mmCIF file of C-alpha atoms in Angstrom:
data_model
loop_
_atom_site.group_PDB
_atom_site.id
_atom_site.type_symbol
_atom_site.label_atom_id
_atom_site.label_comp_id
_atom_site.label_asym_id
_atom_site.label_seq_id
_atom_site.Cartn_x
_atom_site.Cartn_y
_atom_site.Cartn_z
ATOM 1 C CA UNK A 34 19.009 80.325 1.535
ATOM 2 C CA UNK A 35 19.754 76.997 3.256
ATOM 3 C CA UNK A 36 17.887 74.347 5.072
ATOM 4 C CA UNK A 37 18.165 71.026 7.006
ATOM 5 C CA UNK A 38 16.040 68.134 6.196
ATOM 6 C CA UNK A 39 14.413 67.328 9.848
ATOM 7 C CA UNK A 40 12.077 64.566 8.407
ATOM 8 C CA UNK A 41 10.421 62.710 4.926
ATOM 9 C CA UNK A 42 6.954 62.267 4.722
ATOM 10 C CA UNK A 43 4.912 61.130 1.689
ATOM 11 C CA UNK A 44 1.966 63.172 0.510
ATOM 12 C CA UNK A 45 -0.338 61.326 2.825
ATOM 13 C CA UNK A 46 1.801 62.861 5.727
ATOM 14 C CA UNK A 47 3.163 59.493 6.823
ATOM 15 C CA UNK A 48 6.773 59.551 7.651
ATOM 16 C CA UNK A 49 9.365 57.409 5.796
ATOM 17 C CA UNK A 50 12.648 56.951 6.359
ATOM 18 C CA UNK A 51 14.233 57.267 3.084
ATOM 19 C CA UNK A 52 13.005 58.506 -0.596
ATOM 20 C CA UNK A 53 16.079 58.370 -2.876
ATOM 21 C CA UNK A 54 15.785 62.210 -3.149
ATOM 22 C CA UNK A 55 16.291 63.439 0.423
ATOM 23 C CA UNK A 56 18.277 62.509 3.413
ATOM 24 C CA UNK A 57 17.267 63.552 6.851
ATOM 25 C CA UNK A 58 20.036 65.631 8.490
ATOM 26 C CA UNK A 59 21.301 66.693 5.092
ATOM 27 C CA UNK A 60 21.616 70.700 4.445
ATOM 28 C CA UNK A 61 20.110 71.799 0.864
ATOM 29 C CA UNK A 62 19.958 74.653 -1.201
ATOM 30 C CA UNK A 63 16.977 76.426 -1.817
ATOM 31 C CA UNK A 64 16.536 77.557 -5.411
ATOM 32 C CA UNK A 65 13.083 78.681 -5.370
ATOM 33 C CA UNK A 66 10.090 78.757 -3.059
ATOM 34 C CA UNK A 67 6.408 77.701 -4.514
ATOM 35 C CA UNK A 68 3.346 78.923 -1.922
ATOM 36 C CA UNK A 69 0.008 78.222 -2.212
ATOM 37 C CA UNK A 70 -3.240 78.260 0.090
ATOM 38 C CA UNK A 71 -2.717 75.427 1.865
ATOM 39 C CA UNK A 72 1.312 74.977 1.227
ATOM 40 C CA UNK A 73 4.629 75.905 1.108
ATOM 41 C CA UNK A 74 7.762 73.976 -1.144
ATOM 42 C CA UNK A 75 11.127 74.844 -1.409
ATOM 43 C CA UNK A 76 12.857 74.188 -4.738
ATOM 44 C CA UNK A 77 16.125 71.499 -3.962
ATOM 45 C CA UNK A 78 18.169 69.882 -5.929
ATOM 46 C CA UNK A 79 17.865 66.106 -4.863
ATOM 47 C CA UNK A 80 20.252 63.763 -3.450
ATOM 48 C CA UNK A 81 19.743 61.322 -7.028
ATOM 49 C CA UNK A 82 21.141 64.483 -9.055
ATOM 50 C CA UNK A 83 17.801 64.649 -11.561
ATOM 51 C CA UNK A 84 15.441 67.093 -11.841
ATOM 52 C CA UNK A 85 14.905 70.235 -8.684
ATOM 53 C CA UNK A 86 12.146 68.767 -6.668
ATOM 54 C CA UNK A 87 9.893 70.454 -4.447
ATOM 55 C CA UNK A 88 9.915 69.896 -1.012
ATOM 56 C CA UNK A 89 7.277 70.069 1.510
ATOM 57 C CA UNK A 90 8.623 72.936 3.891
ATOM 58 C CA UNK A 91 7.258 71.628 7.274
ATOM 59 C CA UNK A 92 9.875 69.020 7.100
ATOM 60 C CA UNK A 93 12.737 71.172 7.018
ATOM 61 C CA UNK A 94 14.641 74.022 9.287
ATOM 62 C CA UNK A 95 15.545 77.147 7.578
ATOM 63 C CA UNK A 96 19.667 77.804 8.683
ATOM 64 C CA UNK A 97 20.330 81.066 6.329
ATOM 65 C CA UNK A 98 17.454 83.328 5.038
ATOM 66 C CA UNK A 99 19.835 85.062 2.505
ATOM 67 C CA UNK A 100 17.538 85.728 -0.347
ATOM 68 C CA UNK A 101 19.133 85.889 -3.980
ATOM 69 C CA UNK A 102 18.872 89.452 -5.570
ATOM 70 C CA UNK A 103 17.755 88.049 -9.112
ATOM 71 C CA UNK A 104 14.446 86.466 -7.193
ATOM 72 C CA UNK A 105 11.115 88.265 -7.367
ATOM 73 C CA UNK A 106 7.410 87.239 -6.220
ATOM 74 C CA UNK A 107 5.472 85.744 -8.588
ATOM 75 C CA UNK A 108 1.635 85.335 -8.584
ATOM 76 C CA UNK A 109 0.174 82.557 -10.502
ATOM 77 C CA UNK A 110 -2.995 82.343 -9.616
ATOM 78 C CA UNK A 111 -5.320 84.172 -6.685
ATOM 79 C CA UNK A 112 -3.772 82.012 -3.960
ATOM 80 C CA UNK A 113 -0.467 80.838 -5.779
ATOM 81 C CA UNK A 114 2.962 82.249 -5.594
ATOM 82 C CA UNK A 115 6.482 81.614 -6.456
ATOM 83 C CA UNK A 116 9.517 83.175 -5.138
ATOM 84 C CA UNK A 117 12.505 82.743 -7.247
ATOM 85 C CA UNK A 118 14.433 84.157 -10.114
ATOM 86 C CA UNK A 119 12.543 86.351 -12.526
ATOM 87 C CA UNK A 120 13.244 84.367 -15.549
ATOM 88 C CA UNK A 121 12.300 81.343 -13.894
ATOM 89 C CA UNK A 122 9.096 82.535 -12.477
ATOM 90 C CA UNK A 123 8.103 85.341 -14.870
ATOM 91 C CA UNK A 124 5.949 83.131 -16.949
ATOM 92 C CA UNK A 125 5.158 85.205 -20.043
ATOM 93 C CA UNK A 126 9.104 84.291 -21.159
ATOM 94 C CA UNK A 127 8.499 80.896 -21.613
ATOM 95 C CA UNK A 128 5.484 78.481 -23.534
ATOM 96 C CA UNK A 129 4.458 77.098 -20.851
ATOM 97 C CA UNK A 130 7.133 77.203 -17.754
ATOM 98 C CA UNK A 131 10.737 77.614 -17.228
ATOM 99 C CA UNK A 132 10.850 74.105 -15.814
ATOM 100 C CA UNK A 133 8.653 72.550 -18.652
ATOM 101 C CA UNK A 134 11.285 74.084 -20.690
ATOM 102 C CA UNK A 135 14.000 72.572 -18.907
ATOM 103 C CA UNK A 136 12.589 69.458 -18.941
ATOM 104 C CA UNK A 137 12.643 69.574 -22.433
ATOM 105 C CA UNK A 138 16.506 70.768 -22.555
ATOM 106 C CA UNK A 139 15.633 73.785 -24.689
ATOM 107 C CA UNK A 140 19.120 75.529 -25.066
ATOM 108 C CA UNK A 141 17.703 79.033 -23.449
ATOM 109 C CA UNK A 142 16.541 77.284 -20.700
ATOM 110 C CA UNK A 143 19.483 75.460 -20.056
ATOM 111 C CA UNK A 144 21.349 78.723 -20.375
ATOM 112 C CA UNK A 145 19.262 80.909 -18.336
ATOM 113 C CA UNK A 146 19.295 78.065 -15.103
ATOM 114 C CA UNK A 147 23.279 78.214 -15.180
ATOM 115 C CA UNK A 148 23.090 82.321 -14.975
ATOM 116 C CA UNK A 149 20.655 82.297 -12.510
ATOM 117 C CA UNK A 150 22.161 79.344 -10.400
ATOM 118 C CA UNK A 151 25.109 81.432 -10.666
ATOM 119 C CA UNK A 152 23.485 84.522 -8.769
ATOM 120 C CA UNK A 153 21.750 82.231 -6.565
ATOM 121 C CA UNK A 154 25.133 80.726 -5.339
ATOM 122 C CA UNK A 155 27.600 83.617 -5.381
ATOM 123 C CA UNK A 156 24.448 84.778 -2.547
ATOM 124 C CA UNK A 157 24.174 82.256 -0.093
ATOM 125 C CA UNK A 158 26.105 78.744 -1.119
ATOM 126 C CA UNK A 159 25.697 75.539 0.354
ATOM 127 C CA UNK A 160 29.361 74.693 0.239
ATOM 128 C CA UNK A 161 30.592 77.818 2.375
ATOM 129 C CA UNK A 162 28.661 75.578 5.199
ATOM 130 C CA UNK A 163 30.761 72.792 5.098
ATOM 131 C CA UNK A 164 32.274 73.782 8.505
ATOM 132 C CA UNK A 165 32.087 70.905 11.493
ATOM 133 C CA UNK A 166 30.932 74.131 13.645
ATOM 134 C CA UNK A 167 28.210 75.088 10.947
ATOM 135 C CA UNK A 168 26.876 71.507 10.724
ATOM 136 C CA UNK A 169 26.082 70.588 14.211
ATOM 137 C CA UNK A 170 23.675 73.489 14.508
#
């Protein structure tokens, strides 16, 4: 799934020109989707190369709707869901969560990240859309 950044906002909704993590007009690979009663966010790889971030969906346009075969829908609570690789979103597989294990550089989490990212990129890779005709969409 590929998205295009249309605007950047702070948590209070104020539009800002840049935040160091996202760039207006840039395309991003969605690696996970988080949903709650009041919010929808895409997990993307930020411009600064740091930890993947959750970006407000309202700031993006979906360009491709291709979902990886390794994604499942996981319900965290009554109104909170995550759609992403099963080995990331299934909380029963991790002490706290996949992302906290990844943050701690646990070897198993790093290995799982690489394996699941490979499947995501094989499904719909941002690099396949660098053609100028596509970029002008």
